[in-house]
PDB file of C-alpha atoms and ligand atoms in Angstrom:
ATOM      1  CA  UNK A  12      18.180 -15.528  -2.166  1.00  0.00           C
ATOM      2  CA  UNK A  13      17.797 -11.860  -1.593  1.00  0.00           C
ATOM      3  CA  UNK A  14      20.179  -9.382  -0.007  1.00  0.00           C
ATOM      4  CA  UNK A  15      20.169  -9.447   3.813  1.00  0.00           C
ATOM      5  CA  UNK A  16      21.222  -5.731   4.005  1.00  0.00           C
ATOM      6  CA  UNK A  17      19.763  -2.808   2.420  1.00  0.00           C
ATOM      7  CA  UNK A  18      21.359   0.595   1.901  1.00  0.00           C
ATOM      8  CA  UNK A  19      20.247   1.986  -1.411  1.00  0.00           C
ATOM      9  CA  UNK A  20      16.497   1.986  -2.292  1.00  0.00           C
ATOM     10  CA  UNK A  21      15.041   2.535  -5.789  1.00  0.00           C
ATOM     11  CA  UNK A  22      11.482   3.813  -6.136  1.00  0.00           C
ATOM     12  CA  UNK A  23       9.793   3.614  -9.406  1.00  0.00           C
ATOM     13  CA  UNK A  24       7.079   6.009  -9.907  1.00  0.00           C
ATOM     14  CA  UNK A  25       7.167   9.551  -8.317  1.00  0.00           C
ATOM     15  CA  UNK A  26       3.506  10.106  -7.754  1.00  0.00           C
ATOM     16  CA  UNK A  27       1.563  10.282  -4.580  1.00  0.00           C
ATOM     17  CA  UNK A  28       2.941   6.957  -3.244  1.00  0.00           C
ATOM     18  CA  UNK A  29       6.378   6.776  -4.713  1.00  0.00           C
ATOM     19  CA  UNK A  30       7.237  10.309  -3.529  1.00  0.00           C
ATOM     20  CA  UNK A  31       6.092   9.423  -0.017  1.00  0.00           C
ATOM     21  CA  UNK A  32       7.914   6.065   0.110  1.00  0.00           C
ATOM     22  CA  UNK A  33      11.122   7.909  -1.160  1.00  0.00           C
ATOM     23  CA  UNK A  34      10.669  10.541   1.579  1.00  0.00           C
ATOM     24  CA  UNK A  35      10.190   7.995   4.442  1.00  0.00           C
ATOM     25  CA  UNK A  36      13.082   5.787   3.289  1.00  0.00           C
ATOM     26  CA  UNK A  37      15.413   8.853   3.075  1.00  0.00           C
ATOM     27  CA  UNK A  38      14.156  10.149   6.457  1.00  0.00           C
ATOM     28  CA  UNK A  39      15.385   6.810   7.948  1.00  0.00           C
ATOM     29  CA  UNK A  40      18.838   7.192   6.509  1.00  0.00           C
ATOM     30  CA  UNK A  41      18.490   5.238   3.250  1.00  0.00           C
ATOM     31  CA  UNK A  42      20.064   6.537  -0.022  1.00  0.00           C
ATOM     32  CA  UNK A  43      17.087   6.675  -2.401  1.00  0.00           C
ATOM     33  CA  UNK A  44      16.800   6.910  -6.263  1.00  0.00           C
ATOM     34  CA  UNK A  45      13.292   8.254  -7.321  1.00  0.00           C
ATOM     35  CA  UNK A  46      12.579   7.329 -10.977  1.00  0.00           C
ATOM     36  CA  UNK A  47       9.750   8.354 -13.145  1.00  0.00           C
ATOM     37  CA  UNK A  48       9.301   8.355 -16.994  1.00  0.00           C
ATOM     38  CA  UNK A  49       9.409  12.289 -17.454  1.00  0.00           C
ATOM     39  CA  UNK A  50      11.441  14.881 -15.523  1.00  0.00           C
ATOM     40  CA  UNK A  51       8.361  16.845 -14.903  1.00  0.00           C
ATOM     41  CA  UNK A  52       6.874  14.002 -12.901  1.00  0.00           C
ATOM     42  CA  UNK A  53      10.121  13.551 -10.957  1.00  0.00           C
ATOM     43  CA  UNK A  54       9.986  17.288 -10.083  1.00  0.00           C
ATOM     44  CA  UNK A  55       6.441  16.968  -9.045  1.00  0.00           C
ATOM     45  CA  UNK A  56       7.410  14.176  -6.681  1.00  0.00           C
ATOM     46  CA  UNK A  57      10.258  16.410  -5.254  1.00  0.00           C
ATOM     47  CA  UNK A  58       7.709  19.232  -4.742  1.00  0.00           C
ATOM     48  CA  UNK A  59       5.436  16.978  -2.748  1.00  0.00           C
ATOM     49  CA  UNK A  60       8.468  15.762  -0.737  1.00  0.00           C
ATOM     50  CA  UNK A  61       9.562  19.395   0.030  1.00  0.00           C
ATOM     51  CA  UNK A  62       6.110  20.274   1.178  1.00  0.00           C
ATOM     52  CA  UNK A  63       5.869  17.292   3.542  1.00  0.00           C
ATOM     53  CA  UNK A  64       9.274  17.720   4.835  1.00  0.00           C
ATOM     54  CA  UNK A  65       8.734  21.411   5.543  1.00  0.00           C
ATOM     55  CA  UNK A  66       5.514  20.608   7.406  1.00  0.00           C
ATOM     56  CA  UNK A  67       7.114  17.866   9.466  1.00  0.00           C
ATOM     57  CA  UNK A  68      10.155  20.082  10.309  1.00  0.00           C
ATOM     58  CA  UNK A  69       7.870  22.768  11.584  1.00  0.00           C
ATOM     59  CA  UNK A  70       6.409  20.211  14.096  1.00  0.00           C
ATOM     60  CA  UNK A  71       9.908  18.978  15.030  1.00  0.00           C
ATOM     61  CA  UNK A  72       8.973  15.506  13.697  1.00  0.00           C
ATOM     62  CA  UNK A  73      12.232  14.848  11.633  1.00  0.00           C
ATOM     63  CA  UNK A  74      15.382  13.073  12.914  1.00  0.00           C
ATOM     64  CA  UNK A  75      17.493  15.312  10.615  1.00  0.00           C
ATOM     65  CA  UNK A  76      17.129  18.576   9.043  1.00  0.00           C
ATOM     66  CA  UNK A  77      15.029  18.495   5.928  1.00  0.00           C
ATOM     67  CA  UNK A  78      17.927  19.486   3.656  1.00  0.00           C
ATOM     68  CA  UNK A  79      19.989  16.483   4.794  1.00  0.00           C
ATOM     69  CA  UNK A  80      17.057  14.178   4.148  1.00  0.00           C
ATOM     70  CA  UNK A  81      16.334  15.761   0.719  1.00  0.00           C
ATOM     71  CA  UNK A  82      19.905  15.335  -0.242  1.00  0.00           C
ATOM     72  CA  UNK A  83      19.629  11.508   0.249  1.00  0.00           C
ATOM     73  CA  UNK A  84      17.120  11.351  -2.665  1.00  0.00           C
ATOM     74  CA  UNK A  85      18.400  11.416  -6.252  1.00  0.00           C
ATOM     75  CA  UNK A  86      15.886  11.984  -9.078  1.00  0.00           C
ATOM     76  CA  UNK A  87      16.140  10.240 -12.436  1.00  0.00           C
ATOM     77  CA  UNK A  88      14.335   9.191 -15.559  1.00  0.00           C
ATOM     78  CA  UNK A  89      17.001   6.649 -16.248  1.00  0.00           C
ATOM     79  CA  UNK A  90      16.407   3.036 -15.427  1.00  0.00           C
ATOM     80  CA  UNK A  91      20.221   2.442 -15.044  1.00  0.00           C
ATOM     81  CA  UNK A  92      20.183   4.723 -12.005  1.00  0.00           C
ATOM     82  CA  UNK A  93      18.459   1.998  -9.881  1.00  0.00           C
ATOM     83  CA  UNK A  94      20.678  -0.777 -11.168  1.00  0.00           C
ATOM     84  CA  UNK A  95      22.728  -0.952  -7.993  1.00  0.00           C
ATOM     85  CA  UNK A  96      19.759  -0.621  -5.621  1.00  0.00           C
ATOM     86  CA  UNK A  97      19.431  -3.398  -2.871  1.00  0.00           C
ATOM     87  CA  UNK A  98      15.539  -2.875  -3.010  1.00  0.00           C
ATOM     88  CA  UNK A  99      13.328  -1.412  -5.595  1.00  0.00           C
ATOM     89  CA  UNK A 100       9.734  -0.392  -4.630  1.00  0.00           C
ATOM     90  CA  UNK A 101       7.427  -0.181  -7.702  1.00  0.00           C
ATOM     91  CA  UNK A 102       4.772   2.527  -7.308  1.00  0.00           C
ATOM     92  CA  UNK A 103       3.662   3.100 -10.818  1.00  0.00           C
ATOM     93  CA  UNK A 104       0.047   3.306 -12.064  1.00  0.00           C
ATOM     94  CA  UNK A 105      -2.381   0.499 -10.976  1.00  0.00           C
ATOM     95  CA  UNK A 106      -2.174  -1.373 -14.377  1.00  0.00           C
ATOM     96  CA  UNK A 107      -1.109  -4.886 -14.596  1.00  0.00           C
ATOM     97  CA  UNK A 108       0.443  -4.623 -18.157  1.00  0.00           C
ATOM     98  CA  UNK A 109       2.342  -1.517 -17.072  1.00  0.00           C
ATOM     99  CA  UNK A 110       3.588  -3.221 -13.857  1.00  0.00           C
ATOM    100  CA  UNK A 111       4.580  -6.381 -15.540  1.00  0.00           C
ATOM    101  CA  UNK A 112       6.591  -4.359 -18.057  1.00  0.00           C
ATOM    102  CA  UNK A 113       8.313  -2.489 -15.137  1.00  0.00           C
ATOM    103  CA  UNK A 114       9.197  -5.672 -13.431  1.00  0.00           C
ATOM    104  CA  UNK A 115      10.568  -7.217 -16.664  1.00  0.00           C
ATOM    105  CA  UNK A 116      12.856  -4.074 -16.842  1.00  0.00           C
ATOM    106  CA  UNK A 117      13.789  -4.386 -13.218  1.00  0.00           C
ATOM    107  CA  UNK A 118      14.832  -7.956 -13.630  1.00  0.00           C
ATOM    108  CA  UNK A 119      16.925  -6.958 -16.684  1.00  0.00           C
ATOM    109  CA  UNK A 120      18.495  -4.099 -14.882  1.00  0.00           C
ATOM    110  CA  UNK A 121      18.914  -4.815 -11.207  1.00  0.00           C
ATOM    111  CA  UNK A 122      21.350  -7.153  -9.323  1.00  0.00           C
ATOM    112  CA  UNK A 123      20.157 -10.821  -9.170  1.00  0.00           C
ATOM    113  CA  UNK A 124      19.896 -10.454  -5.284  1.00  0.00           C
ATOM    114  CA  UNK A 125      18.052  -7.248  -5.128  1.00  0.00           C
ATOM    115  CA  UNK A 126      14.624  -7.451  -3.549  1.00  0.00           C
ATOM    116  CA  UNK A 127      11.815  -6.277  -5.874  1.00  0.00           C
ATOM    117  CA  UNK A 128       8.651  -4.947  -4.206  1.00  0.00           C
ATOM    118  CA  UNK A 129       5.320  -3.630  -5.505  1.00  0.00           C
ATOM    119  CA  UNK A 130       3.061  -1.145  -3.842  1.00  0.00           C
ATOM    120  CA  UNK A 131       0.003  -2.429  -5.645  1.00  0.00           C
ATOM    121  CA  UNK A 132      -3.345  -2.042  -3.819  1.00  0.00           C
ATOM    122  CA  UNK A 133      -5.262  -4.803  -5.434  1.00  0.00           C
ATOM    123  CA  UNK A 134      -3.433  -6.444  -8.298  1.00  0.00           C
ATOM    124  CA  UNK A 135      -2.041 -10.012  -7.879  1.00  0.00           C
ATOM    125  CA  UNK A 136       1.642 -10.102  -6.858  1.00  0.00           C
ATOM    126  CA  UNK A 137       1.864 -13.544  -8.354  1.00  0.00           C
ATOM    127  CA  UNK A 138       0.635 -12.289 -11.825  1.00  0.00           C
ATOM    128  CA  UNK A 139       2.953  -9.167 -11.559  1.00  0.00           C
ATOM    129  CA  UNK A 140       5.867 -11.556 -11.087  1.00  0.00           C
ATOM    130  CA  UNK A 141       4.448 -14.221 -13.453  1.00  0.00           C
ATOM    131  CA  UNK A 142       6.792 -13.673 -16.354  1.00  0.00           C
ATOM    132  CA  UNK A 143      10.039 -13.294 -14.462  1.00  0.00           C
ATOM    133  CA  UNK A 144      12.844 -15.748 -14.264  1.00  0.00           C
ATOM    134  CA  UNK A 145      13.156 -15.181 -10.432  1.00  0.00           C
ATOM    135  CA  UNK A 146       9.701 -14.415  -8.928  1.00  0.00           C
ATOM    136  CA  UNK A 147      10.837 -15.546  -5.510  1.00  0.00           C
ATOM    137  CA  UNK A 148      12.255 -12.064  -4.751  1.00  0.00           C
ATOM    138  CA  UNK A 149       8.989 -10.166  -5.596  1.00  0.00           C
ATOM    139  CA  UNK A 150       6.876  -9.177  -2.608  1.00  0.00           C
ATOM    140  CA  UNK A 151       4.220  -6.817  -1.997  1.00  0.00           C
ATOM    141  CA  UNK A 152       5.192  -3.920   0.421  1.00  0.00           C
ATOM    142  CA  UNK A 153       1.796  -2.007   0.459  1.00  0.00           C
ATOM    143  CA  UNK A 154       2.293   1.380   2.064  1.00  0.00           C
ATOM    144  CA  UNK A 155      -0.834   3.407   3.087  1.00  0.00           C
ATOM    145  CA  UNK A 156      -1.534   6.943   2.031  1.00  0.00           C
ATOM    146  CA  UNK A 157      -0.171   9.349   3.199  1.00  0.00           C
ATOM    147  CA  UNK A 158       2.997   7.299   3.593  1.00  0.00           C
ATOM    148  CA  UNK A 159       4.854   9.666   5.989  1.00  0.00           C
ATOM    149  CA  UNK A 160       1.822   9.712   8.247  1.00  0.00           C
ATOM    150  CA  UNK A 161       0.335   6.262   8.253  1.00  0.00           C
ATOM    151  CA  UNK A 162       1.813   3.680  10.683  1.00  0.00           C
ATOM    152  CA  UNK A 163       1.090   0.494   8.894  1.00  0.00           C
ATOM    153  CA  UNK A 164       2.419  -1.538   5.983  1.00  0.00           C
ATOM    154  CA  UNK A 165       0.785  -4.625   4.368  1.00  0.00           C
ATOM    155  CA  UNK A 166       3.318  -7.240   3.441  1.00  0.00           C
ATOM    156  CA  UNK A 167       1.777  -9.453   0.736  1.00  0.00           C
ATOM    157  CA  UNK A 168       2.997 -12.850  -0.132  1.00  0.00           C
ATOM    158  CA  UNK A 169       2.676 -14.115  -3.723  1.00  0.00           C
ATOM    159  CA  UNK A 170       2.530 -17.737  -4.774  1.00  0.00           C
ATOM    160  CA  UNK A 171       6.358 -17.821  -5.392  1.00  0.00           C
ATOM    161  CA  UNK A 172       7.551 -15.190  -2.912  1.00  0.00           C
ATOM    162  CA  UNK A 173      10.295 -16.545  -1.004  1.00  0.00           C
ATOM    163  CA  UNK A 174      10.574 -16.599   2.936  1.00  0.00           C
ATOM    164  CA  UNK A 175      13.704 -14.412   2.900  1.00  0.00           C
ATOM    165  CA  UNK A 176      11.881 -11.833   0.749  1.00  0.00           C
ATOM    166  CA  UNK A 177       9.122 -11.644   3.157  1.00  0.00           C
ATOM    167  CA  UNK A 178      11.374 -11.404   6.047  1.00  0.00           C
ATOM    168  CA  UNK A 179      13.221  -8.594   4.492  1.00  0.00           C
ATOM    169  CA  UNK A 180      10.003  -6.798   3.526  1.00  0.00           C
ATOM    170  CA  UNK A 181       9.010  -6.797   7.275  1.00  0.00           C
ATOM    171  CA  UNK A 182      12.421  -5.753   8.334  1.00  0.00           C
ATOM    172  CA  UNK A 183      12.589  -2.860   5.873  1.00  0.00           C
ATOM    173  CA  UNK A 184       9.166  -1.607   6.920  1.00  0.00           C
ATOM    174  CA  UNK A 185      10.199  -1.827  10.556  1.00  0.00           C
ATOM    175  CA  UNK A 186      13.325   0.257   9.776  1.00  0.00           C
ATOM    176  CA  UNK A 187      10.883   2.916   8.579  1.00  0.00           C
ATOM    177  CA  UNK A 188       9.018   2.769  11.859  1.00  0.00           C
ATOM    178  CA  UNK A 189       5.992   1.000  10.253  1.00  0.00           C
ATOM    179  CA  UNK A 190       4.197  -1.818  11.837  1.00  0.00           C
ATOM    180  CA  UNK A 191       3.417  -4.750   9.482  1.00  0.00           C
ATOM    181  CA  UNK A 192       0.728  -7.228   8.922  1.00  0.00           C
ATOM    182  CA  UNK A 193       1.010 -10.068   6.320  1.00  0.00           C
ATOM    183  CA  UNK A 194      -1.564 -10.997   3.791  1.00  0.00           C
ATOM    184  CA  UNK A 195      -1.829 -13.801   1.213  1.00  0.00           C
ATOM    185  CA  UNK A 196      -1.926 -12.693  -2.466  1.00  0.00           C
ATOM    186  CA  UNK A 197      -5.744 -12.681  -2.841  1.00  0.00           C
ATOM    187  CA  UNK A 198      -7.708  -9.761  -4.281  1.00  0.00           C
ATOM    188  CA  UNK A 199      -7.517  -6.651  -2.098  1.00  0.00           C
ATOM    189  CA  UNK A 200      -5.307  -8.513   0.477  1.00  0.00           C
ATOM    190  CA  UNK A 201      -6.673  -7.383   3.837  1.00  0.00           C
ATOM    191  CA  UNK A 202      -6.803  -3.673   3.739  1.00  0.00           C
ATOM    192  CA  UNK A 203      -8.622  -2.919   0.485  1.00  0.00           C
ATOM    193  CA  UNK A 204     -10.757  -6.129   0.503  1.00  0.00           C
ATOM    194  CA  UNK A 205     -12.435  -4.818   3.582  1.00  0.00           C
ATOM    195  CA  UNK A 206     -12.121  -1.078   3.125  1.00  0.00           C
ATOM    196  CA  UNK A 207     -13.358  -0.717  -0.433  1.00  0.00           C
ATOM    197  CA  UNK A 208     -16.805  -2.264   0.122  1.00  0.00           C
ATOM    198  CA  UNK A 209     -17.136  -0.228   3.223  1.00  0.00           C
ATOM    199  CA  UNK A 210     -16.552   2.938   1.258  1.00  0.00           C
ATOM    200  CA  UNK A 211     -18.783   1.775  -1.555  1.00  0.00           C
ATOM    201  CA  UNK A 212     -21.571   1.087   0.884  1.00  0.00           C
ATOM    202  CA  UNK A 213     -21.138   4.507   2.325  1.00  0.00           C
ATOM    203  CA  UNK A 214     -21.457   6.039  -0.985  1.00  0.00           C
ATOM    204  CA  UNK A 215     -24.625   4.009  -1.742  1.00  0.00           C
ATOM    205  CA  UNK A 216     -26.164   5.025   1.698  1.00  0.00           C
ATOM    206  CA  UNK A 217     -25.722   8.496   0.816  1.00  0.00           C
ATOM    207  CA  UNK A 218     -26.949   8.152  -2.761  1.00  0.00           C
ATOM    208  CA  UNK A 219     -30.066   6.339  -1.459  1.00  0.00           C
ATOM    209  CA  UNK A 220     -30.972   9.040   0.950  1.00  0.00           C
ATOM    210  CA  UNK A 221     -30.177   7.143   4.115  1.00  0.00           C
ATOM    211  CA  UNK A 222     -28.462  10.304   5.374  1.00  0.00           C
ATOM    212  CA  UNK A 223     -26.726  13.421   4.336  1.00  0.00           C
ATOM    213  CA  UNK A 224     -23.119  12.980   3.302  1.00  0.00           C
ATOM    214  CA  UNK A 225     -22.036  14.628   6.591  1.00  0.00           C
ATOM    215  CA  UNK A 226     -24.150  12.311   8.567  1.00  0.00           C
ATOM    216  CA  UNK A 227     -22.928   9.217   6.814  1.00  0.00           C
ATOM    217  CA  UNK A 228     -19.429  10.220   7.808  1.00  0.00           C
ATOM    218  CA  UNK A 229     -20.407  11.413  11.284  1.00  0.00           C
ATOM    219  CA  UNK A 230     -22.388   8.121  11.864  1.00  0.00           C
ATOM    220  CA  UNK A 231     -19.387   6.118  11.079  1.00  0.00           C
ATOM    221  CA  UNK A 232     -16.845   8.331  12.987  1.00  0.00           C
ATOM    222  CA  UNK A 233     -18.982   8.644  16.212  1.00  0.00           C
ATOM    223  CA  UNK A 234     -20.777   5.369  15.849  1.00  0.00           C
ATOM    224  CA  UNK A 235     -17.846   3.109  15.151  1.00  0.00           C
ATOM    225  CA  UNK A 236     -14.859   5.164  16.204  1.00  0.00           C
ATOM    226  CA  UNK A 237     -12.991   5.278  12.969  1.00  0.00           C
ATOM    227  CA  UNK A 238     -10.976   8.572  12.426  1.00  0.00           C
ATOM    228  CA  UNK A 239     -12.662   9.332   9.140  1.00  0.00           C
ATOM    229  CA  UNK A 240     -16.028   8.379   7.560  1.00  0.00           C
ATOM    230  CA  UNK A 241     -16.234   6.657   4.259  1.00  0.00           C
ATOM    231  CA  UNK A 242     -17.055   9.659   1.955  1.00  0.00           C
ATOM    232  CA  UNK A 243     -14.336  11.829   3.374  1.00  0.00           C
ATOM    233  CA  UNK A 244     -11.945   8.867   3.307  1.00  0.00           C
ATOM    234  CA  UNK A 245     -12.836   8.199  -0.317  1.00  0.00           C
ATOM    235  CA  UNK A 246     -12.009  11.820  -1.130  1.00  0.00           C
ATOM    236  CA  UNK A 247      -8.727  11.577   0.453  1.00  0.00           C
ATOM    237  CA  UNK A 248      -7.826   8.344  -1.233  1.00  0.00           C
ATOM    238  CA  UNK A 249      -9.118   9.587  -4.749  1.00  0.00           C
ATOM    239  CA  UNK A 250     -12.368   8.518  -6.066  1.00  0.00           C
ATOM    240  CA  UNK A 251     -10.834   7.172  -9.252  1.00  0.00           C
ATOM    241  CA  UNK A 252      -8.412   5.051  -7.189  1.00  0.00           C
ATOM    242  CA  UNK A 253     -11.494   3.765  -5.200  1.00  0.00           C
ATOM    243  CA  UNK A 254     -13.334   2.997  -8.339  1.00  0.00           C
ATOM    244  CA  UNK A 255     -10.488   1.147 -10.018  1.00  0.00           C
ATOM    245  CA  UNK A 256      -9.947  -0.907  -6.805  1.00  0.00           C
ATOM    246  CA  UNK A 257     -13.636  -1.607  -6.446  1.00  0.00           C
ATOM    247  CA  UNK A 258     -13.852  -2.753 -10.112  1.00  0.00           C
ATOM    248  CA  UNK A 259     -10.913  -5.073  -9.577  1.00  0.00           C
ATOM    249  CA  UNK A 260     -12.497  -6.592  -6.514  1.00  0.00           C
ATOM    250  CA  UNK A 261     -15.937  -6.877  -8.179  1.00  0.00           C
ATOM    251  CA  UNK A 262     -14.278  -8.762 -11.178  1.00  0.00           C
ATOM    252  CA  UNK A 263     -12.439 -11.140  -8.869  1.00  0.00           C
ATOM    253  CA  UNK A 264     -14.846 -11.608  -5.926  1.00  0.00           C
ATOM    254  CA  UNK A 265     -18.376 -10.946  -7.292  1.00  0.00           C
ATOM    255  CA  UNK A 266     -21.352 -10.140  -5.065  1.00  0.00           C
ATOM    256  CA  UNK A 267     -19.941  -9.696  -1.606  1.00  0.00           C
ATOM    257  CA  UNK A 268     -22.847  -7.933   0.079  1.00  0.00           C
ATOM    258  CA  UNK A 269     -24.854 -11.074   1.116  1.00  0.00           C
ATOM    259  CA  UNK A 270     -24.436 -11.751   4.840  1.00  0.00           C
ATOM    260  CA  UNK A 271     -21.394 -14.026   5.333  1.00  0.00           C
ATOM    261  CA  UNK A 272     -22.323 -17.747   5.891  1.00  0.00           C
ATOM    262  CA  UNK A 273     -19.953 -17.681   8.984  1.00  0.00           C
ATOM    263  CA  UNK A 274     -21.834 -14.763  10.461  1.00  0.00           C
ATOM    264  CA  UNK A 275     -25.263 -16.518  10.154  1.00  0.00           C
ATOM    265  CA  UNK A 276     -23.896 -19.664  11.527  1.00  0.00           C
ATOM    266  CA  UNK A 277     -22.200 -18.068  14.519  1.00  0.00           C
ATOM    267  CA  UNK A 278     -25.567 -16.351  15.500  1.00  0.00           C
ATOM    268  CA  UNK A 279     -27.377 -19.544  15.115  1.00  0.00           C
ATOM    269  CA  UNK A 280     -24.897 -21.136  17.579  1.00  0.00           C
ATOM    270  CA  UNK A 281     -25.472 -18.247  20.030  1.00  0.00           C
ATOM    271  CA  UNK A 282     -21.849 -16.915  19.497  1.00  0.00           C
ATOM    272  CA  UNK A 283     -22.931 -13.252  19.628  1.00  0.00           C
ATOM    273  CA  UNK A 284     -19.602 -11.584  20.475  1.00  0.00           C
ATOM    274  CA  UNK A 285     -18.454 -10.040  23.681  1.00  0.00           C
ATOM    275  CA  UNK A 286     -21.929 -10.113  25.267  1.00  0.00           C
ATOM    276  CA  UNK A 287     -22.053 -13.897  25.048  1.00  0.00           C
ATOM    277  CA  UNK A 288     -18.376 -14.471  25.776  1.00  0.00           C
ATOM    278  CA  UNK A 289     -17.639 -15.646  22.438  1.00  0.00           C
ATOM    279  CA  UNK A 290     -17.809 -14.262  18.865  1.00  0.00           C
ATOM    280  CA  UNK A 291     -14.940 -14.393  16.589  1.00  0.00           C
ATOM    281  CA  UNK A 292     -12.789 -14.117  19.731  1.00  0.00           C
ATOM    282  CA  UNK A 293     -13.177 -15.303  23.362  1.00  0.00           C
ATOM    283  CA  UNK A 294     -13.974 -12.893  26.092  1.00  0.00           C
ATOM    284  CA  UNK A 295     -13.746 -13.120  29.929  1.00  0.00           C
ATOM    285  CA  UNK A 296     -17.109 -12.646  31.564  1.00  0.00           C
TER     286      UNK A 296
HETATM  287  N1  LIG B 312      -2.884   6.654  -3.822  1.00  0.00           N
HETATM  288  C1  LIG B 312      -3.213   5.831  -2.834  1.00  0.00           C
HETATM  289  O1  LIG B 312      -4.008   6.088  -1.889  1.00  0.00           O
HETATM  290  C2  LIG B 312      -2.566   4.446  -2.802  1.00  0.00           C
HETATM  291  C3  LIG B 312      -2.447   3.666  -1.673  1.00  0.00           C
HETATM  292  C4  LIG B 312      -1.778   2.608  -1.576  1.00  0.00           C
HETATM  293  C5  LIG B 312      -1.235   2.014  -2.791  1.00  0.00           C
HETATM  294  N2  LIG B 312      -1.423   2.649  -3.871  1.00  0.00           N
HETATM  295  C6  LIG B 312      -0.924   2.077  -5.099  1.00  0.00           C
HETATM  296  O2  LIG B 312       0.357   2.724  -5.417  1.00  0.00           O
HETATM  297  C7  LIG B 312       0.656   2.691  -6.775  1.00  0.00           C
HETATM  298  C8  LIG B 312       0.865   4.080  -7.205  1.00  0.00           C
HETATM  299  O3  LIG B 312      -0.291   4.871  -6.949  1.00  0.00           O
HETATM  300  P1  LIG B 312      -0.230   6.527  -6.921  1.00  0.00           P
HETATM  301  O4  LIG B 312      -1.447   6.955  -6.227  1.00  0.00           O
HETATM  302  O5  LIG B 312       1.125   7.027  -6.326  1.00  0.00           O
HETATM  303  O6  LIG B 312      -0.199   6.837  -8.448  1.00  0.00           O
HETATM  304  P2  LIG B 312       0.095   8.258  -9.173  1.00  0.00           P
HETATM  305  O7  LIG B 312      -0.792   8.301 -10.428  1.00  0.00           O
HETATM  306  O8  LIG B 312      -0.001   9.323  -8.266  1.00  0.00           O
HETATM  307  O9  LIG B 312       1.647   8.016  -9.582  1.00  0.00           O
HETATM  308  C9  LIG B 312       2.047   7.055 -10.474  1.00  0.00           C
HETATM  309  C10 LIG B 312       3.385   7.458 -11.106  1.00  0.00           C
HETATM  310  O10 LIG B 312       3.944   6.370 -11.865  1.00  0.00           O
HETATM  311  C11 LIG B 312       4.559   6.937 -12.931  1.00  0.00           C
HETATM  312  N3  LIG B 312       4.715   5.918 -13.991  1.00  0.00           N
HETATM  313  C12 LIG B 312       3.897   5.319 -14.832  1.00  0.00           C
HETATM  314  N4  LIG B 312       4.533   4.365 -15.583  1.00  0.00           N
HETATM  315  C13 LIG B 312       5.781   4.415 -15.179  1.00  0.00           C
HETATM  316  C14 LIG B 312       6.959   3.647 -15.586  1.00  0.00           C
HETATM  317  N5  LIG B 312       6.907   2.732 -16.478  1.00  0.00           N
HETATM  318  N6  LIG B 312       8.145   3.830 -14.969  1.00  0.00           N
HETATM  319  C15 LIG B 312       8.150   4.838 -14.020  1.00  0.00           C
HETATM  320  N7  LIG B 312       7.189   5.679 -13.638  1.00  0.00           N
HETATM  321  C16 LIG B 312       5.961   5.418 -14.128  1.00  0.00           C
HETATM  322  C17 LIG B 312       3.523   8.124 -13.462  1.00  0.00           C
HETATM  323  O11 LIG B 312       4.294   9.034 -14.269  1.00  0.00           O
HETATM  324  C18 LIG B 312       3.137   8.674 -12.098  1.00  0.00           C
HETATM  325  O12 LIG B 312       4.030   9.697 -11.689  1.00  0.00           O
HETATM  326  C19 LIG B 312      -0.621   2.001  -7.460  1.00  0.00           C
HETATM  327  O13 LIG B 312      -0.292   0.778  -7.748  1.00  0.00           O
HETATM  328  C20 LIG B 312      -1.716   2.238  -6.429  1.00  0.00           C
HETATM  329  O14 LIG B 312      -2.645   1.245  -6.450  1.00  0.00           O
HETATM  330  C21 LIG B 312      -2.031   3.908  -4.103  1.00  0.00           C
END
């Protein structure tokens, strides 16, 4: 069983994602503890929050004044500070060993019924929770970057994640005015399993002289109606983050670039998409 009511939220890791998650939770009225290993990192997290709140306030996009929201967030380097949190979201570096250590600490520190979530982009939830006594309360709540701007959250279900942990993850995300989708705990889940090869191929296309970098991006923006082409998006995400995610996917999934079997089979069957009335979906003629 996990708690059915959340009031106090812990966020572990005050970097790009942790500071964004803390900000959005505080904006929606939660009491937040933002924890990192060094006071300097906590301060850096608050600087990012202050900048973002100031920008949003100037656009009249906050429900309360920025000072009130900011006051709901307490910074700490002390693990004990999150002991009485109802939900802890882990947003530390994308390293399985580090995350497993953090979750062991959380299990030892937090209340038995607290929900424990990871913001991992690509690592296995099942593995992160693998050594715990109560893995049922561990769920993926995968926020998108930048957290205050992006509307969606991916809820990831590990092998042992309980139904009430999943339900609470959706509910919490909904409280933050995020829409959710749900993914099984397989490499990259939905978002990065599809996004990372797309970015990777954009980089290759540029590198192989298919088009200038501007035209790779413009081609995808104008040609497929995405708001940002792959090279610009990679820059926004961080090329190191992209490389790390792609390496993890490569290790887990191997060569993903051959045409999918299902694609060939559907074409052979004449299911060509909207124009034939049926592709992966059915269409009215
Ligand atoms: N950056 C993105 O675009 C993005 C998007 C979605 C998900 N994610 C995921 O979110 C997580 C965090 O990514 P980020 O980009 O915010 O990283 P980041 O490097 O900006 O921040 C990580 C923070 O974690 C802190 N940290 C490390 N070990 C810690 C520990 N034991 N206890 C407390 N704090 C610790 C570091 O000091 C650092 O401040 C990763 O799992 C990443 O894959 C990132």
